[in-house]
Short mmCIF file of C-alpha atoms in Angstrom, two decimals:
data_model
loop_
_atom_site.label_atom_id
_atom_site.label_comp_id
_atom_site.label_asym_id
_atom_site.label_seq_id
_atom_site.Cartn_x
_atom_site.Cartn_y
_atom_site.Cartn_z
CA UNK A 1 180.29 139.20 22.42
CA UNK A 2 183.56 137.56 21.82
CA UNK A 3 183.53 134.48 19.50
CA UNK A 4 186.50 132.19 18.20
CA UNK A 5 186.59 130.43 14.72
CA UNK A 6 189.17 127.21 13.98
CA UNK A 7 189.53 127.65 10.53
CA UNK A 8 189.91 123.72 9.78
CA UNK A 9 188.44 120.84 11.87
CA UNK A 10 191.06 118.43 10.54
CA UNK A 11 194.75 119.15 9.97
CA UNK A 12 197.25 116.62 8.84
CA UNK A 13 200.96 116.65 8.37
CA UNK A 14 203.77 114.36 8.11
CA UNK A 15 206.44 114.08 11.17
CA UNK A 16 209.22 116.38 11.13
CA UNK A 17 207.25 118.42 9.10
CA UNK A 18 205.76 122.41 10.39
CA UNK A 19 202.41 122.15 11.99
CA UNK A 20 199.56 125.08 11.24
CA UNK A 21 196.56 125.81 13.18
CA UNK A 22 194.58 128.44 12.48
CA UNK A 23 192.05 131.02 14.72
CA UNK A 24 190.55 133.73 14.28
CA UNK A 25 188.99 135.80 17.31
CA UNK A 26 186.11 138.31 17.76
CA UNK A 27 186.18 140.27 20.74
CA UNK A 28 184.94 144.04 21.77
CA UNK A 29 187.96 144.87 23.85
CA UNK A 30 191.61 143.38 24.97
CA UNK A 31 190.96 139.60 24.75
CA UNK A 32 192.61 136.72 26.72
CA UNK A 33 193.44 133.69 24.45
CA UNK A 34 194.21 130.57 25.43
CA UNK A 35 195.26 127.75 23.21
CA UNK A 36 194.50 123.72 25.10
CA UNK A 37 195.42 120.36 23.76
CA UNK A 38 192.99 117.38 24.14
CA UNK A 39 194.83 113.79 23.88
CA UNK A 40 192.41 110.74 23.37
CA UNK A 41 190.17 110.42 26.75
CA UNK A 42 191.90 112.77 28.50
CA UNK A 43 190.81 116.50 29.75
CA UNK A 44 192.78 119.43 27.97
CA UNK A 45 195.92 120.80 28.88
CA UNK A 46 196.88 124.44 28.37
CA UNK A 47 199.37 124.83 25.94
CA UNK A 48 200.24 128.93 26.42
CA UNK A 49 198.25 131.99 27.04
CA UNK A 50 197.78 135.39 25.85
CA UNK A 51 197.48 138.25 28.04
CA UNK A 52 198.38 141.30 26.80
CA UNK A 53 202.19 141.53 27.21
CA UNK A 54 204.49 140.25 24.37
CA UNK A 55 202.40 139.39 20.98
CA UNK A 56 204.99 136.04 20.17
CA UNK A 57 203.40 133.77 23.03
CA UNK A 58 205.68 130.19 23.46
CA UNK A 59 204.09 127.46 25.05
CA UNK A 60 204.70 123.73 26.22
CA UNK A 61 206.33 121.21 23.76
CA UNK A 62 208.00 123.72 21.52
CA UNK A 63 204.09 125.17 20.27
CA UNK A 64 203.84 128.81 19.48
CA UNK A 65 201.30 131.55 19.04
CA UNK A 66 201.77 134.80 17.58
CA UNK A 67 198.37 137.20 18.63
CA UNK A 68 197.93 139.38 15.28
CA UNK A 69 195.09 142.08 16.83
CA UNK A 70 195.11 143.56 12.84
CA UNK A 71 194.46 140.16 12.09
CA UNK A 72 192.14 138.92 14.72
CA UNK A 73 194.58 136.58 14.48
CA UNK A 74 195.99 133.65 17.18
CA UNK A 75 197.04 130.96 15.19
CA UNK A 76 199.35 128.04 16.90
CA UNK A 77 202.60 126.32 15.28
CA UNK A 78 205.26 124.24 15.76
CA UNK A 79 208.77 123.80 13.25
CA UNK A 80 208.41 120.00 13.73
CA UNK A 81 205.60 117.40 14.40
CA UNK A 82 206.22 114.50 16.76
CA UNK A 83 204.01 111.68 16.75
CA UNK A 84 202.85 112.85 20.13
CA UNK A 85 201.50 115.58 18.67
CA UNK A 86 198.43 113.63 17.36
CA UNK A 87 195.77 115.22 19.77
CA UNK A 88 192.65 117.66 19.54
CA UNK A 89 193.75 121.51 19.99
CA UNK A 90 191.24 124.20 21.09
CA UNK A 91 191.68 128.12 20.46
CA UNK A 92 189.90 129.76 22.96
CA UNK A 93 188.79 133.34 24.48
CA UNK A 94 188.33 134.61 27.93
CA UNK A 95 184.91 136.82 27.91
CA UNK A 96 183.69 138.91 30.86
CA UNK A 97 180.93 136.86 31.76
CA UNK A 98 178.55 139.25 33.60
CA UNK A 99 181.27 140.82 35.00
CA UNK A 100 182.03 138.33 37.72
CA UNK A 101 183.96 135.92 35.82
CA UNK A 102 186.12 134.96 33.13
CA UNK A 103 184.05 132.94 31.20
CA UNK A 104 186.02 130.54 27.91
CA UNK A 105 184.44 130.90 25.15
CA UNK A 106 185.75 127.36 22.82
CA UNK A 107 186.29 127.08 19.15
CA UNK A 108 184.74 123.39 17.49
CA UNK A 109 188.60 121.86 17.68
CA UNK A 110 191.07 120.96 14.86
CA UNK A 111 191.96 117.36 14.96
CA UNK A 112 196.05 116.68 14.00
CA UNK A 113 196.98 113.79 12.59
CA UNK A 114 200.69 113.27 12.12
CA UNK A 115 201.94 110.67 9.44
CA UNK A 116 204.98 108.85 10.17
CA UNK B 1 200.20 116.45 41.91
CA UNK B 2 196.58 115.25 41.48
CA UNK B 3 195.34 118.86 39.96
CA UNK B 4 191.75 118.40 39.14
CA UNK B 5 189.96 114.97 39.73
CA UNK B 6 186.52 113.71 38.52
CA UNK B 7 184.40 110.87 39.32
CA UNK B 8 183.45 108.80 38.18
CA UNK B 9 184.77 108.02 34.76
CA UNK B 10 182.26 106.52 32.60
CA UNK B 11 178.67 105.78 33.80
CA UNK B 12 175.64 104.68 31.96
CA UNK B 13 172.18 105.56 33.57
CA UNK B 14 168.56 104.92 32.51
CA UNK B 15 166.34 108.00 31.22
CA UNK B 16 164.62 109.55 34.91
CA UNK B 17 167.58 108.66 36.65
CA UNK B 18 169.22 110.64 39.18
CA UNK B 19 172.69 111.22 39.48
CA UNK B 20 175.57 113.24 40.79
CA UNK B 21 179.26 113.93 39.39
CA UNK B 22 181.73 114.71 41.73
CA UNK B 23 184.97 116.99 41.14
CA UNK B 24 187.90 117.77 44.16
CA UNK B 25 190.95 120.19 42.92
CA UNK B 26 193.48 120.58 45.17
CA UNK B 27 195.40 123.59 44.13
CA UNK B 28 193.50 125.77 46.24
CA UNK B 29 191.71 127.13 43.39
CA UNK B 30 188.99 130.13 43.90
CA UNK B 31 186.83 129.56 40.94
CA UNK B 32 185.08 126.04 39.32
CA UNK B 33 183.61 125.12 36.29
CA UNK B 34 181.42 122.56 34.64
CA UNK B 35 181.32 122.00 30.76
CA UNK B 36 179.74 119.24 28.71
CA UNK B 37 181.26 118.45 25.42
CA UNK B 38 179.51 117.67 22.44
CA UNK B 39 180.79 116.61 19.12
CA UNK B 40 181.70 119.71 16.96
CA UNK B 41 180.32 122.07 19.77
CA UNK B 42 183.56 122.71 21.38
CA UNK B 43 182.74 122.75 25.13
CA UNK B 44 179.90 124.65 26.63
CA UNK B 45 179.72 126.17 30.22
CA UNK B 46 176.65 124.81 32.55
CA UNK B 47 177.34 125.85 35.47
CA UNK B 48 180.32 127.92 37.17
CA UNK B 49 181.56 129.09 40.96
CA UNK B 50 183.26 131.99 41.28
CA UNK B 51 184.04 131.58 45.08
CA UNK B 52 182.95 129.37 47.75
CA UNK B 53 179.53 130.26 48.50
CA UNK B 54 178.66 131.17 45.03
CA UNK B 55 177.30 129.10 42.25
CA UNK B 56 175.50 130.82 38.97
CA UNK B 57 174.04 129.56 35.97
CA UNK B 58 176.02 129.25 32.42
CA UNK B 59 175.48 129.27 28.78
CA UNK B 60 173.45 125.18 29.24
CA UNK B 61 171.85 124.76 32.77
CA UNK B 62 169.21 123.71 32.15
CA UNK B 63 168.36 119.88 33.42
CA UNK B 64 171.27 120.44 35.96
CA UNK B 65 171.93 121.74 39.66
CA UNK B 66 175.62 122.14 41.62
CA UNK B 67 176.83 122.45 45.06
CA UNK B 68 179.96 124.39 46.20
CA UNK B 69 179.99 122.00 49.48
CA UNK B 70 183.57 123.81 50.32
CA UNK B 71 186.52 125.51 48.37
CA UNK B 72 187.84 122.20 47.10
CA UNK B 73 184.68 120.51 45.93
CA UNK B 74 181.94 121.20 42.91
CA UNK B 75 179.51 118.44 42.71
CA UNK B 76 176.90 118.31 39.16
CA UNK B 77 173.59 116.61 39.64
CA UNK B 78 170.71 115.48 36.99
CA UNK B 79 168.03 114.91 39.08
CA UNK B 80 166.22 112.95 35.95
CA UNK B 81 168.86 112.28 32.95
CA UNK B 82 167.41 112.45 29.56
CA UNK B 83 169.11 110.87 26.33
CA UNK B 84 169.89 114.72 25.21
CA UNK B 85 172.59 115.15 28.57
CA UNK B 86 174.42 112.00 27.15
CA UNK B 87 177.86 113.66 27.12
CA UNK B 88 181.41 114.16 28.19
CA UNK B 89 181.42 116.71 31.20
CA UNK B 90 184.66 118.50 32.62
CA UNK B 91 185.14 119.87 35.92
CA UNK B 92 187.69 122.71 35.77
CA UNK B 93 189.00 125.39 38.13
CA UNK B 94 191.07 128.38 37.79
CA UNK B 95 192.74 130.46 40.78
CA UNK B 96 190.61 133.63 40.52
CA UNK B 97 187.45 134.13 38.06
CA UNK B 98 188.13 137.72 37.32
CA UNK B 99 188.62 138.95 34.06
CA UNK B 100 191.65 141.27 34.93
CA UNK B 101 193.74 138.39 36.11
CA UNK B 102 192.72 136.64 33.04
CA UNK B 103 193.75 133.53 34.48
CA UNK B 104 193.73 130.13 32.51
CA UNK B 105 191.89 127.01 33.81
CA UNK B 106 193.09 123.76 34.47
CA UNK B 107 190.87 120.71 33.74
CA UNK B 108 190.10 117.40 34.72
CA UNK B 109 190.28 114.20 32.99
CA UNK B 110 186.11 114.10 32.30
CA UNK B 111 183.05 111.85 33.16
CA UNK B 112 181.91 109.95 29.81
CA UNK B 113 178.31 109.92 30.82
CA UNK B 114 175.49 107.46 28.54
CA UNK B 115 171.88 107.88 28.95
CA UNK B 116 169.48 105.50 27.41
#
């Protein structure tokens, strides 16, 4: 079964500064991985995707992933926090949920805080 | 541009109480979703539809029941709330729920949901 692990639950960096968030993914066969942004009482928005074509994945808001499959790797960065960037992010996995559908299997979250 | 829409917002009920959560997308979306989100838990699948017509149990139904009443509309009841269903729940949909077209889902803004 696939799984997803956020490696830290809190991150925090100062603005202007690169921003780091690290997954790591367990899956039996080609995954689908998703990265989504929660902002404070608000549902998530999907940053960028994975599916299987290039391995450098850009997203909204100048976020990046870069899917590592010797790495189980799909971590998400940026060159330069913004303030706006203060929000929860989810790394998530598409599983074939009894074949019929493409269930999301959610990490616990990293929080980012951005310093001014 | 409404996307996914939940109501209501916030709502506090009394343990035994009934209630249902409503959710309307409007992109013409196949597939819908229901998640509750717990703190640290990331967010956990209750119930899905994979097509109108079609509703199916997820990783947490217990306690709950939906209704595909038509392709726009996914409805969540509790027919008696306990303090353990106090949660955030998200209504999501996504345009096809197979796992080849590995498409992402798009939420809505959540129901903050209080049982005493």
């Amino acid at each position: 079964a696939q799984s997803v692990t956020q490696l830290d639950s809190h991150v925090s960096v100062s603005e202007g500064t690169p921003v780091l968030l690290r997954c790591n993914y367990s899956s039996s066969y080609s995954p689908s991985l998703f990265w989504y942004v929660q902002h404070p009482n608000k549902g998530l928005q999907l940053l960028l995707k994975y599916t299987s074509a290039a391995t450098l994945v850009k997203g909204i808001n100048g976020f990046e992933a870069e899917f590592k499959k010797s790495e189980t790797s799909f971590h998400l960065t940026k060159p330069s926090a913004h303030m706006s960037d203060a929000a929860e992010y989810f790394c998530v996995v598409s599983e074939n949920y009894g074949g019929a559908t493409n269930k999301l299997i959610f990490g616990t979250g990293t929080l980012l805080a951005v310093q001014p | 541009n409404a996307g996914v829409t939940q109501t209501p917002k916030f709502q506090v009920l009394k343990t035994g109480q009934s209630m249902t959560l409503q959710c309307a997308q409007d992109m013409n979306h196949n597939s819908m979703y229901w998640y509750r989100q717990d703190p640290g838990m990331g967010l956990r699948l209750i119930y899905y539809s994979a097509s109108e017509g079609t509703t199916d149990k997820g990783e947490v139904p217990n306690g709950y029941n939906v209704s595909r009443l038509n392709k726009r509309e996914f409805s969540l009841r509790l027919e008696s709330a306990a303090p353990s269903q106090t949660s955030v729940y998200f209504c999501a949909s996504s345009e096809s729920s197979s796992p080849r077209q590995r498409q992402p889902q798009h939420f809505g803004d959540g129901t903050r949901l209080s049982i005493l």
